[in-house]
mmCIF file of C-alpha atoms and ligand atoms in Angstrom:
data_model
loop_
_atom_site.group_PDB
_atom_site.id
_atom_site.type_symbol
_atom_site.label_atom_id
_atom_site.label_comp_id
_atom_site.label_asym_id
_atom_site.label_seq_id
_atom_site.Cartn_x
_atom_site.Cartn_y
_atom_site.Cartn_z
ATOM 1 C CA MET A 1 -164.233 -86.828 -105.335
ATOM 2 C CA ILE A 2 -163.601 -84.020 -107.752
ATOM 3 C CA VAL A 3 -166.150 -83.230 -110.390
ATOM 4 C CA ALA A 4 -164.854 -83.691 -113.912
ATOM 5 C CA GLY A 5 -164.877 -80.360 -115.629
ATOM 6 C CA LEU A 6 -163.259 -78.440 -112.838
ATOM 7 C CA ILE A 7 -161.281 -75.599 -114.336
ATOM 8 C CA SER A 8 -157.951 -75.442 -112.618
ATOM 9 C CA THR A 9 -155.604 -72.531 -112.500
ATOM 10 C CA PRO A 10 -152.067 -73.015 -113.782
ATOM 11 C CA GLY A 11 -149.390 -72.646 -111.166
ATOM 12 C CA VAL A 12 -151.681 -73.366 -108.283
ATOM 13 C CA ALA A 13 -151.608 -76.620 -106.395
ATOM 14 C CA ASN A 14 -154.772 -78.322 -107.428
ATOM 15 C CA ALA A 15 -157.043 -80.991 -106.229
ATOM 16 C CA ASP A 16 -156.748 -84.232 -108.133
ATOM 17 C CA GLN A 17 -158.807 -84.599 -111.297
ATOM 18 C CA PHE A 18 -160.798 -87.521 -112.632
ATOM 19 C CA ARG A 19 -161.055 -87.440 -116.426
ATOM 20 C CA ASN A 20 -161.694 -90.085 -119.027
ATOM 21 C CA GLY A 21 -161.940 -92.702 -116.302
ATOM 22 C CA GLN A 22 -158.485 -91.919 -114.889
ATOM 23 C CA TRP A 23 -157.190 -89.990 -111.917
ATOM 24 C CA ILE A 24 -154.571 -87.305 -112.470
ATOM 25 C CA TYR A 25 -152.643 -86.585 -109.311
ATOM 26 C CA GLY A 26 -150.291 -84.112 -107.750
ATOM 27 C CA SER A 27 -147.168 -83.216 -109.674
ATOM 28 C CA ILE A 28 -148.464 -84.666 -112.936
ATOM 29 C CA GLU A 29 -151.714 -82.781 -112.531
ATOM 30 C CA ARG A 30 -149.845 -79.526 -111.926
ATOM 31 C CA GLU A 31 -148.266 -79.975 -115.364
ATOM 32 C CA PHE A 32 -151.512 -81.170 -116.959
ATOM 33 C CA VAL A 33 -153.486 -78.055 -116.051
ATOM 34 C CA ARG A 34 -151.020 -75.916 -117.994
ATOM 35 C CA PHE A 35 -152.407 -77.582 -121.125
ATOM 36 C CA LEU A 36 -156.080 -76.888 -120.432
ATOM 37 C CA ASN A 37 -158.014 -74.445 -122.568
ATOM 38 C CA PRO A 38 -160.500 -72.010 -121.026
ATOM 39 C CA ASP A 39 -163.307 -74.413 -121.957
ATOM 40 C CA ASN A 40 -161.504 -77.143 -119.986
ATOM 41 C CA SER A 41 -160.525 -79.119 -123.099
ATOM 42 C CA SER A 42 -156.989 -80.484 -123.053
ATOM 43 C CA ARG A 43 -154.357 -79.606 -125.642
ATOM 44 C CA ILE A 44 -152.507 -82.861 -124.901
ATOM 45 C CA GLY A 45 -155.590 -85.073 -124.900
ATOM 46 C CA GLU A 46 -157.223 -86.994 -122.095
ATOM 47 C CA PRO A 47 -155.453 -89.515 -119.852
ATOM 48 C CA ASN A 48 -155.286 -93.064 -121.196
ATOM 49 C CA THR A 49 -153.510 -94.596 -118.249
ATOM 50 C CA GLY A 50 -153.409 -94.063 -114.564
ATOM 51 C CA GLU A 51 -150.247 -92.814 -112.940
ATOM 52 C CA LEU A 52 -147.453 -95.298 -113.531
ATOM 53 C CA LEU A 53 -144.057 -95.901 -112.008
ATOM 54 C CA ALA A 54 -140.974 -94.617 -113.794
ATOM 55 C CA GLY A 55 -137.259 -95.091 -113.443
ATOM 56 C CA SER A 56 -135.260 -98.145 -112.535
ATOM 57 C CA ASP A 57 -135.647 -97.131 -108.889
ATOM 58 C CA GLN A 58 -139.353 -96.451 -109.488
ATOM 59 C CA ARG A 59 -139.101 -93.088 -107.773
ATOM 60 C CA GLY A 60 -140.544 -91.327 -110.836
ATOM 61 C CA ARG A 61 -144.055 -91.313 -112.258
ATOM 62 C CA TRP A 62 -145.587 -90.942 -115.679
ATOM 63 C CA GLN A 63 -148.982 -90.863 -117.344
ATOM 64 C CA ALA A 64 -150.059 -91.131 -120.979
ATOM 65 C CA PHE A 65 -152.418 -88.618 -122.610
ATOM 66 C CA GLY A 66 -154.059 -88.382 -126.007
ATOM 67 C CA PHE A 67 -153.556 -92.089 -126.796
ATOM 68 C CA ASP A 68 -149.910 -91.791 -125.809
ATOM 69 C CA THR A 69 -149.217 -88.904 -128.174
ATOM 70 C CA ASN A 70 -148.198 -87.083 -125.007
ATOM 71 C CA ARG A 71 -146.808 -88.088 -121.662
ATOM 72 C CA ILE A 72 -146.261 -86.224 -118.474
ATOM 73 C CA VAL A 73 -143.201 -87.536 -116.692
ATOM 74 C CA TRP A 74 -142.197 -86.617 -113.162
ATOM 75 C CA SER A 75 -139.007 -87.150 -111.255
ATOM 76 C CA PRO A 76 -138.157 -85.819 -107.803
ATOM 77 C CA ASP A 77 -134.647 -85.280 -109.146
ATOM 78 C CA VAL A 78 -135.948 -82.760 -111.711
ATOM 79 C CA ASP A 79 -138.735 -80.952 -109.877
ATOM 80 C CA GLN A 80 -140.465 -82.126 -106.733
ATOM 81 C CA ASN A 81 -143.572 -80.127 -107.596
ATOM 82 C CA ARG A 82 -144.264 -80.565 -111.289
ATOM 83 C CA GLY A 83 -143.882 -83.146 -114.043
ATOM 84 C CA ARG A 84 -142.866 -82.316 -117.591
ATOM 85 C CA GLN A 85 -144.865 -82.868 -120.773
ATOM 86 C CA VAL A 86 -143.229 -84.661 -123.720
ATOM 87 C CA GLY A 87 -145.187 -85.181 -126.930
ATOM 88 C CA GLY A 88 -145.348 -85.836 -130.642
ATOM 89 C CA PHE A 89 -142.162 -86.358 -132.647
ATOM 90 C CA ILE A 90 -140.065 -85.495 -129.606
ATOM 91 C CA LEU A 91 -141.754 -88.195 -127.556
ATOM 92 C CA GLN A 92 -141.295 -90.696 -130.380
ATOM 93 C CA LYS A 93 -137.583 -89.973 -130.509
ATOM 94 C CA TRP A 94 -137.200 -90.073 -126.736
ATOM 95 C CA LEU A 95 -138.798 -93.526 -126.665
ATOM 96 C CA THR A 96 -136.130 -94.819 -129.024
ATOM 97 C CA TYR A 97 -133.507 -94.111 -126.365
ATOM 98 C CA GLY A 98 -135.282 -96.081 -123.701
ATOM 99 C CA ASN A 99 -134.331 -99.570 -124.844
ATOM 100 C CA ARG A 100 -137.911 -100.206 -125.780
ATOM 101 C CA PRO A 101 -139.250 -99.583 -129.286
ATOM 102 C CA PRO A 102 -142.441 -97.492 -129.421
ATOM 103 C CA SER A 103 -144.344 -100.324 -131.090
ATOM 104 C CA THR A 104 -143.934 -102.490 -128.015
ATOM 105 C CA GLN A 105 -144.829 -99.866 -125.440
ATOM 106 C CA GLN A 106 -146.704 -101.352 -122.598
ATOM 107 C CA PRO A 107 -147.916 -98.923 -119.988
ATOM 108 C CA VAL A 108 -146.523 -100.881 -117.091
ATOM 109 C CA VAL A 109 -143.207 -99.448 -116.015
ATOM 110 C CA SER A 110 -141.705 -96.804 -118.260
ATOM 111 C CA SER A 111 -138.105 -97.516 -119.094
ATOM 112 C CA ASP A 112 -137.739 -94.502 -121.343
ATOM 113 C CA GLU A 113 -136.160 -92.248 -118.748
ATOM 114 C CA ARG A 114 -133.551 -94.963 -118.277
ATOM 115 C CA GLY A 115 -132.032 -94.153 -121.643
ATOM 116 C CA ARG A 116 -129.078 -91.821 -121.976
ATOM 117 C CA LEU A 117 -131.307 -88.744 -122.133
ATOM 118 C CA GLY A 118 -132.900 -89.396 -118.752
ATOM 119 C CA TYR A 119 -135.952 -87.476 -117.585
ATOM 120 C CA PRO A 120 -137.317 -84.356 -119.301
ATOM 121 C CA THR A 121 -136.331 -81.179 -117.513
ATOM 122 C CA THR A 122 -138.597 -78.921 -119.576
ATOM 123 C CA ALA A 123 -141.943 -79.346 -121.264
ATOM 124 C CA GLU A 124 -141.999 -78.894 -125.028
ATOM 125 C CA GLU A 125 -140.812 -75.352 -125.678
ATOM 126 C CA GLN A 126 -140.714 -73.086 -128.713
ATOM 127 C CA ALA A 127 -137.539 -72.994 -130.760
ATOM 128 C CA ILE A 128 -137.141 -70.611 -133.679
ATOM 129 C CA GLY A 129 -138.901 -72.594 -136.385
ATOM 130 C CA GLY A 130 -139.443 -75.651 -134.247
ATOM 131 C CA ARG A 131 -139.805 -77.178 -130.800
ATOM 132 C CA TYR A 132 -137.594 -78.808 -128.196
ATOM 133 C CA ASN A 133 -137.510 -80.523 -124.826
ATOM 134 C CA ASN A 134 -134.446 -80.491 -122.634
ATOM 135 C CA PHE A 135 -133.583 -83.701 -120.825
ATOM 136 C CA GLN A 136 -131.142 -84.530 -118.065
ATOM 137 C CA GLY A 137 -128.693 -85.853 -120.650
ATOM 138 C CA GLY A 138 -129.246 -83.502 -123.612
ATOM 139 C CA ALA A 139 -132.165 -82.307 -125.705
ATOM 140 C CA ILE A 140 -134.463 -83.376 -128.514
ATOM 141 C CA THR A 141 -135.189 -80.770 -131.157
ATOM 142 C CA TYR A 142 -137.840 -80.783 -133.860
ATOM 143 C CA GLN A 143 -137.898 -78.556 -136.913
ATOM 144 C CA ASN A 144 -141.390 -77.664 -138.101
ATOM 145 C CA GLY A 145 -142.302 -79.848 -141.062
ATOM 146 C CA ALA A 146 -139.553 -82.423 -140.490
ATOM 147 C CA LEU A 147 -140.320 -86.136 -140.387
ATOM 148 C CA SER A 148 -138.370 -86.741 -137.212
ATOM 149 C CA ALA A 149 -136.961 -84.982 -134.180
ATOM 150 C CA TYR A 150 -133.292 -85.512 -133.276
ATOM 151 C CA ALA A 151 -131.378 -85.645 -130.029
ATOM 152 C CA THR A 152 -128.176 -83.786 -129.274
ATOM 153 C CA TRP A 153 -125.855 -84.312 -126.337
ATOM 154 C CA GLY A 154 -122.284 -84.134 -125.161
ATOM 155 C CA ASP A 155 -119.495 -82.525 -127.115
ATOM 156 C CA ILE A 156 -121.510 -82.071 -130.299
ATOM 157 C CA ARG A 157 -124.308 -80.392 -128.375
ATOM 158 C CA ASN A 158 -121.758 -78.105 -126.706
ATOM 159 C CA GLN A 159 -120.376 -77.113 -130.092
ATOM 160 C CA TRP A 160 -123.874 -76.592 -131.419
ATOM 161 C CA ALA A 161 -124.775 -74.466 -128.388
ATOM 162 C CA GLN A 162 -121.711 -72.285 -128.920
ATOM 163 C CA SER A 163 -122.797 -71.714 -132.509
ATOM 164 C CA GLY A 164 -126.227 -70.493 -131.392
ATOM 165 C CA TYR A 165 -128.339 -73.670 -131.579
ATOM 166 C CA GLU A 166 -130.894 -73.821 -134.409
ATOM 167 C CA SER A 167 -130.534 -70.130 -135.214
ATOM 168 C CA GLY A 168 -126.764 -70.432 -135.598
ATOM 169 C CA GLN A 169 -124.773 -71.502 -138.621
ATOM 170 C CA TYR A 170 -125.650 -75.191 -138.339
ATOM 171 C CA GLY A 171 -129.422 -74.948 -138.029
ATOM 172 C CA PHE A 172 -131.489 -77.873 -136.784
ATOM 173 C CA PRO A 173 -130.036 -81.354 -136.296
ATOM 174 C CA SER A 174 -130.961 -83.609 -139.224
ATOM 175 C CA SER A 175 -129.542 -86.951 -138.120
ATOM 176 C CA ASN A 176 -129.004 -88.923 -134.976
ATOM 177 C CA GLU A 177 -125.513 -88.860 -133.563
ATOM 178 C CA LEU A 178 -123.512 -91.176 -135.786
ATOM 179 C CA ARG A 179 -120.550 -93.366 -135.045
ATOM 180 C CA CYS A 180 -117.730 -92.191 -137.247
ATOM 181 C CA ALA A 181 -114.237 -93.145 -138.273
ATOM 182 C CA GLN A 182 -111.345 -91.711 -136.350
ATOM 183 C CA GLN A 183 -108.864 -90.396 -138.888
ATOM 184 C CA PRO A 184 -106.479 -91.599 -140.015
ATOM 185 C CA GLY A 185 -106.032 -95.363 -139.854
ATOM 186 C CA SER A 186 -109.650 -96.095 -139.149
ATOM 187 C CA ASN A 187 -110.037 -99.270 -141.127
ATOM 188 C CA GLY A 188 -113.041 -101.098 -139.834
ATOM 189 C CA THR A 189 -113.469 -99.134 -136.630
ATOM 190 C CA PHE A 190 -115.537 -96.277 -135.303
ATOM 191 C CA GLY A 191 -113.646 -93.939 -133.002
ATOM 192 C CA ALA A 192 -115.488 -90.629 -133.117
ATOM 193 C CA ALA A 193 -119.006 -89.267 -133.251
ATOM 194 C CA GLY A 194 -120.595 -86.996 -135.819
ATOM 195 C CA GLN A 195 -123.952 -85.434 -136.548
ATOM 196 C CA LEU A 196 -125.552 -83.788 -139.534
ATOM 197 C CA PHE A 197 -127.267 -80.420 -139.259
ATOM 198 C CA LYS A 198 -129.709 -78.797 -141.579
ATOM 199 C CA ASN A 199 -128.136 -75.631 -142.891
ATOM 200 C CA GLY A 200 -127.039 -76.728 -146.305
ATOM 201 C CA THR A 201 -124.036 -78.895 -145.845
ATOM 202 C CA LYS A 202 -123.022 -78.612 -142.208
ATOM 203 C CA TYR A 203 -121.938 -81.458 -140.003
ATOM 204 C CA ILE A 204 -119.964 -81.406 -136.813
ATOM 205 C CA THR A 205 -117.923 -84.040 -135.136
ATOM 206 C CA SER A 206 -116.757 -85.042 -131.725
ATOM 207 C CA GLY A 207 -113.444 -86.623 -130.905
ATOM 208 C CA VAL A 208 -110.507 -86.159 -133.214
ATOM 209 C CA ALA A 209 -112.262 -86.584 -136.533
ATOM 210 C CA THR A 210 -112.353 -83.258 -138.313
ATOM 211 C CA SER A 211 -112.390 -84.130 -141.980
ATOM 212 C CA PHE A 212 -113.349 -87.168 -143.975
ATOM 213 C CA GLY A 213 -111.741 -86.114 -147.200
ATOM 214 C CA GLY A 214 -108.248 -86.557 -148.564
ATOM 215 C CA ASN A 215 -106.031 -83.837 -149.932
ATOM 216 C CA PRO A 216 -106.533 -83.549 -153.689
ATOM 217 C CA SER A 217 -102.996 -82.274 -154.149
ATOM 218 C CA ASN A 218 -101.714 -85.598 -152.791
ATOM 219 C CA ARG A 219 -101.917 -87.799 -155.849
ATOM 220 C CA TYR A 220 -101.780 -90.953 -153.718
ATOM 221 C CA GLU A 221 -105.079 -90.162 -151.976
ATOM 222 C CA HIS A 222 -107.278 -90.490 -155.071
ATOM 223 C CA ALA A 223 -107.165 -91.523 -158.727
ATOM 224 C CA VAL A 224 -108.457 -88.321 -160.271
ATOM 225 C CA ASP A 225 -106.443 -86.665 -163.030
ATOM 226 C CA THR A 226 -106.605 -83.110 -161.708
ATOM 227 C CA ASN A 227 -105.524 -81.672 -165.064
ATOM 228 C CA THR A 228 -108.478 -83.096 -166.951
ATOM 229 C CA MET A 229 -110.758 -83.587 -163.909
ATOM 230 C CA GLN A 230 -111.429 -87.139 -165.010
ATOM 231 C CA LEU A 231 -111.326 -90.435 -163.176
ATOM 232 C CA PRO A 232 -110.037 -92.702 -165.966
ATOM 233 C CA MET A 233 -110.391 -96.447 -165.438
ATOM 234 C CA ARG A 234 -109.598 -99.553 -167.409
ATOM 235 C CA GLY A 235 -109.382 -103.283 -166.830
ATOM 236 C CA THR A 236 -111.940 -106.009 -166.329
ATOM 237 C CA THR A 237 -113.794 -107.494 -163.420
ATOM 238 C CA LYS A 238 -116.442 -110.127 -162.855
ATOM 239 C CA TYR A 239 -118.222 -107.484 -160.856
ATOM 240 C CA GLN A 240 -118.746 -105.096 -163.740
ATOM 241 C CA THR A 241 -122.477 -104.717 -163.061
ATOM 242 C CA ASN A 242 -121.681 -103.729 -159.483
ATOM 243 C CA LEU A 243 -119.025 -101.313 -160.671
ATOM 244 C CA ASP A 244 -121.521 -99.861 -163.153
ATOM 245 C CA SER A 245 -123.955 -99.376 -160.297
ATOM 246 C CA GLY A 246 -121.330 -97.502 -158.318
ATOM 247 C CA VAL A 247 -120.368 -95.324 -161.288
ATOM 248 C CA ASN A 248 -124.014 -94.503 -161.920
ATOM 249 C CA GLN A 249 -124.545 -93.572 -158.292
ATOM 250 C CA TRP A 250 -121.473 -91.352 -158.171
ATOM 251 C CA ASN A 251 -122.224 -89.722 -161.514
ATOM 252 C CA SER A 252 -125.089 -87.769 -160.008
ATOM 253 C CA VAL A 253 -122.701 -86.437 -157.351
ATOM 254 C CA THR A 254 -119.617 -85.808 -159.482
ATOM 255 C CA ALA A 255 -121.415 -84.392 -162.518
ATOM 256 C CA GLY A 256 -119.955 -81.073 -163.558
ATOM 257 C CA LYS A 257 -116.879 -81.646 -161.417
ATOM 258 C CA ILE A 258 -115.268 -84.986 -162.222
ATOM 259 C CA ALA A 259 -116.036 -87.255 -165.182
ATOM 260 C CA ILE A 260 -115.756 -90.969 -164.386
ATOM 261 C CA ASN A 261 -114.498 -92.683 -167.547
ATOM 262 C CA GLN A 262 -114.577 -96.432 -167.806
ATOM 263 C CA GLY A 263 -112.539 -97.863 -170.673
ATOM 264 C CA ALA A 264 -109.811 -95.250 -170.769
ATOM 265 C CA PRO A 265 -107.510 -95.491 -173.810
ATOM 266 C CA ALA A 266 -104.164 -97.216 -173.359
ATOM 267 C CA ASN A 267 -102.133 -94.026 -173.677
ATOM 268 C CA VAL A 268 -103.904 -92.456 -170.686
ATOM 269 C CA SER A 269 -102.741 -92.978 -167.121
ATOM 270 C CA ALA A 270 -105.707 -94.721 -165.522
ATOM 271 C CA MET A 271 -106.839 -96.629 -162.475
ATOM 272 C CA GLU A 272 -106.703 -100.346 -163.146
ATOM 273 C CA VAL A 273 -109.724 -102.433 -162.162
ATOM 274 C CA ARG A 274 -109.021 -106.082 -161.417
ATOM 275 C CA ASP A 275 -110.115 -109.131 -159.486
ATOM 276 C CA VAL A 276 -107.880 -110.890 -156.985
ATOM 277 C CA ASN A 277 -108.323 -113.949 -154.808
ATOM 278 C CA ILE A 278 -106.925 -113.440 -151.355
ATOM 279 C CA PRO A 279 -108.540 -115.512 -148.594
ATOM 280 C CA GLY A 280 -108.215 -113.568 -145.374
ATOM 281 C CA GLY A 281 -107.789 -110.271 -147.199
ATOM 282 C CA TYR A 282 -109.997 -107.302 -147.959
ATOM 283 C CA VAL A 283 -113.331 -107.393 -149.780
ATOM 284 C CA GLY A 284 -112.517 -104.477 -152.024
ATOM 285 C CA GLN A 285 -109.557 -102.126 -152.076
ATOM 286 C CA PHE A 286 -108.465 -98.888 -153.663
ATOM 287 C CA ASN A 287 -104.705 -98.537 -153.634
ATOM 288 C CA GLY A 288 -103.685 -94.938 -154.247
ATOM 289 C CA PHE A 289 -100.021 -95.748 -154.762
ATOM 290 C CA THR A 290 -100.571 -98.247 -157.555
ATOM 291 C CA ARG A 291 -103.889 -96.681 -158.615
ATOM 292 C CA THR A 292 -105.594 -100.026 -158.514
ATOM 293 C CA LEU A 293 -109.167 -100.929 -157.642
ATOM 294 C CA SER A 294 -109.337 -104.580 -156.615
ATOM 295 C CA PHE A 295 -112.275 -106.851 -155.907
ATOM 296 C CA ASN A 296 -111.464 -109.912 -153.840
ATOM 297 C CA ASP A 297 -113.215 -112.921 -155.288
ATOM 298 C CA ALA A 298 -112.655 -114.783 -152.029
ATOM 299 C CA TYR A 299 -115.380 -112.624 -150.483
ATOM 300 C CA MET A 300 -117.181 -110.850 -153.307
ATOM 301 C CA ALA A 301 -118.427 -114.135 -154.780
ATOM 302 C CA SER A 302 -120.542 -114.857 -151.713
ATOM 303 C CA LEU A 303 -121.889 -111.333 -151.092
ATOM 304 C CA SER A 304 -125.395 -110.155 -151.840
ATOM 305 C CA THR A 305 -125.909 -107.776 -154.750
ATOM 306 C CA GLN A 306 -126.423 -104.965 -152.245
ATOM 307 C CA ASN A 307 -123.122 -105.646 -150.523
ATOM 308 C CA ARG A 308 -121.288 -105.981 -153.825
ATOM 309 C CA ASN A 309 -122.770 -102.685 -154.960
ATOM 310 C CA HIS A 310 -121.717 -101.152 -151.668
ATOM 311 C CA THR A 311 -118.167 -102.408 -152.088
ATOM 312 C CA ALA A 312 -117.854 -101.082 -155.633
ATOM 313 C CA ALA A 313 -119.357 -97.668 -154.832
ATOM 314 C CA HIS A 314 -117.371 -97.440 -151.580
ATOM 315 C CA GLU A 315 -114.039 -98.132 -153.294
ATOM 316 C CA LEU A 316 -114.929 -95.664 -156.036
ATOM 317 C CA GLY A 317 -115.463 -93.163 -153.223
ATOM 318 C CA HIS A 318 -111.870 -93.777 -152.093
ATOM 319 C CA ALA A 319 -110.733 -93.303 -155.700
ATOM 320 C CA LEU A 320 -112.541 -89.974 -155.647
ATOM 321 C CA GLY A 321 -110.609 -88.910 -152.553
ATOM 322 C CA LEU A 322 -113.052 -89.749 -149.768
ATOM 323 C CA LYS A 323 -111.873 -91.355 -146.548
ATOM 324 C CA HIS A 324 -113.943 -93.324 -144.121
ATOM 325 C CA SER A 325 -116.665 -91.314 -142.404
ATOM 326 C CA CYS A 326 -119.766 -92.368 -140.497
ATOM 327 C CA GLU A 327 -122.344 -95.106 -140.217
ATOM 328 C CA THR A 328 -125.328 -94.748 -142.579
ATOM 329 C CA GLN A 329 -122.964 -93.306 -145.189
ATOM 330 C CA LEU A 330 -121.436 -95.037 -148.199
ATOM 331 C CA MET A 331 -118.007 -94.309 -146.702
ATOM 332 C CA THR A 332 -118.723 -96.046 -143.400
ATOM 333 C CA PRO A 333 -115.620 -97.896 -142.188
ATOM 334 C CA ILE A 334 -117.806 -100.924 -141.457
ATOM 335 C CA ASN A 335 -119.015 -102.999 -144.379
ATOM 336 C CA SER A 336 -122.675 -102.331 -145.048
ATOM 337 C CA ALA A 337 -125.384 -102.521 -147.680
ATOM 338 C CA VAL A 338 -125.461 -98.749 -148.321
ATOM 339 C CA GLN A 339 -125.225 -98.450 -152.100
ATOM 340 C CA ILE A 340 -125.513 -94.742 -152.741
ATOM 341 C CA PRO A 341 -123.525 -91.673 -151.731
ATOM 342 C CA ASN A 342 -125.487 -90.244 -148.816
ATOM 343 C CA SER A 343 -125.692 -86.751 -147.354
ATOM 344 C CA LEU A 344 -122.292 -86.713 -145.686
ATOM 345 C CA ASP A 345 -120.650 -88.485 -148.636
ATOM 346 C CA ARG A 346 -121.864 -85.657 -150.870
ATOM 347 C CA ILE A 347 -120.713 -83.022 -148.409
ATOM 348 C CA VAL A 348 -117.235 -84.540 -148.220
ATOM 349 C CA PHE A 349 -116.944 -84.867 -152.004
ATOM 350 C CA ASN A 350 -117.876 -81.217 -152.441
ATOM 351 C CA GLU A 351 -115.433 -80.162 -149.719
ATOM 352 C CA ILE A 352 -112.541 -82.049 -151.282
ATOM 353 C CA TRP A 353 -113.084 -80.687 -154.751
ATOM 354 C CA ALA A 354 -114.407 -77.227 -153.863
ATOM 355 C CA GLY A 355 -111.272 -75.518 -155.225
ATOM 356 C CA PHE A 356 -111.288 -77.376 -158.555
HETATM 357 ZN ZN1 ZN B 401 -112.920 -98.212 -147.284
#
């Protein structure tokens, strides 16, 4: 039996410790002692569980500390001799990849290392302006002051690494990896991955998607009059309130660049707004060749206000030159209830019209 209060020395194989009614053993203990202060208090809190099995093969071990604000996780595949601490926002994010939401954590068998990130290969380390843990399948990075940490992996992580990680041009990740449209011809499908990064307006993509904006010099890819920098519209629709919602949402993005004018005079070339009834057809459509914005009554009539607003704002986005981009964005290729131009939508708009 070891007396609680034993001060252990980091890097030395220690005897097991009994703290807060729990034993801390072996490889987990060798990580734990790295977080002890000279007065023997713990910077990751006291153990709240015993040592538990980890991994689908149950070859790993883990233990919760500080009311599960920290865990030490050990795998013989990472380091026979020492576990790795994961805590705080990084731990919260890691748990989301383990097929088990944090709110339903039960300290029985951890499934978190079974997610695509696998086991931690480092403890939480200093980044410039933040923190990170590396994992077998990628990393989770936290920017000081942010409300969430974000994971990076694969091709996007490779690109980010080449740019110098958080101190490079992209800065910290600011979204999860998103499923994105593969351009062109991406109607209703995701075929690429993308991720938003913090430095102003940066995002990077994996796969073949490189741009989500049309070419403003191709008059069939938008309905903007590039001489007057107006988007003139006329015509009537049952879904006027939804169209108004979309115009209002876009106005805050287009202000100072493109004026959206409903009720254009008859002598002005304008996009026509109309309703159609085509069972089996689209919900909404912008046609750049005929400069028509159509709402399909066959579907619109049964949609929620949110989905109608999405459809109107989404089609207006096409009329402003945006192509399909990523989930969580207004220009997602999959129908959704997103009603406002989001971060990437704004980035793409500004990219398209930067030279105007
Ligand atoms: Zn669309």
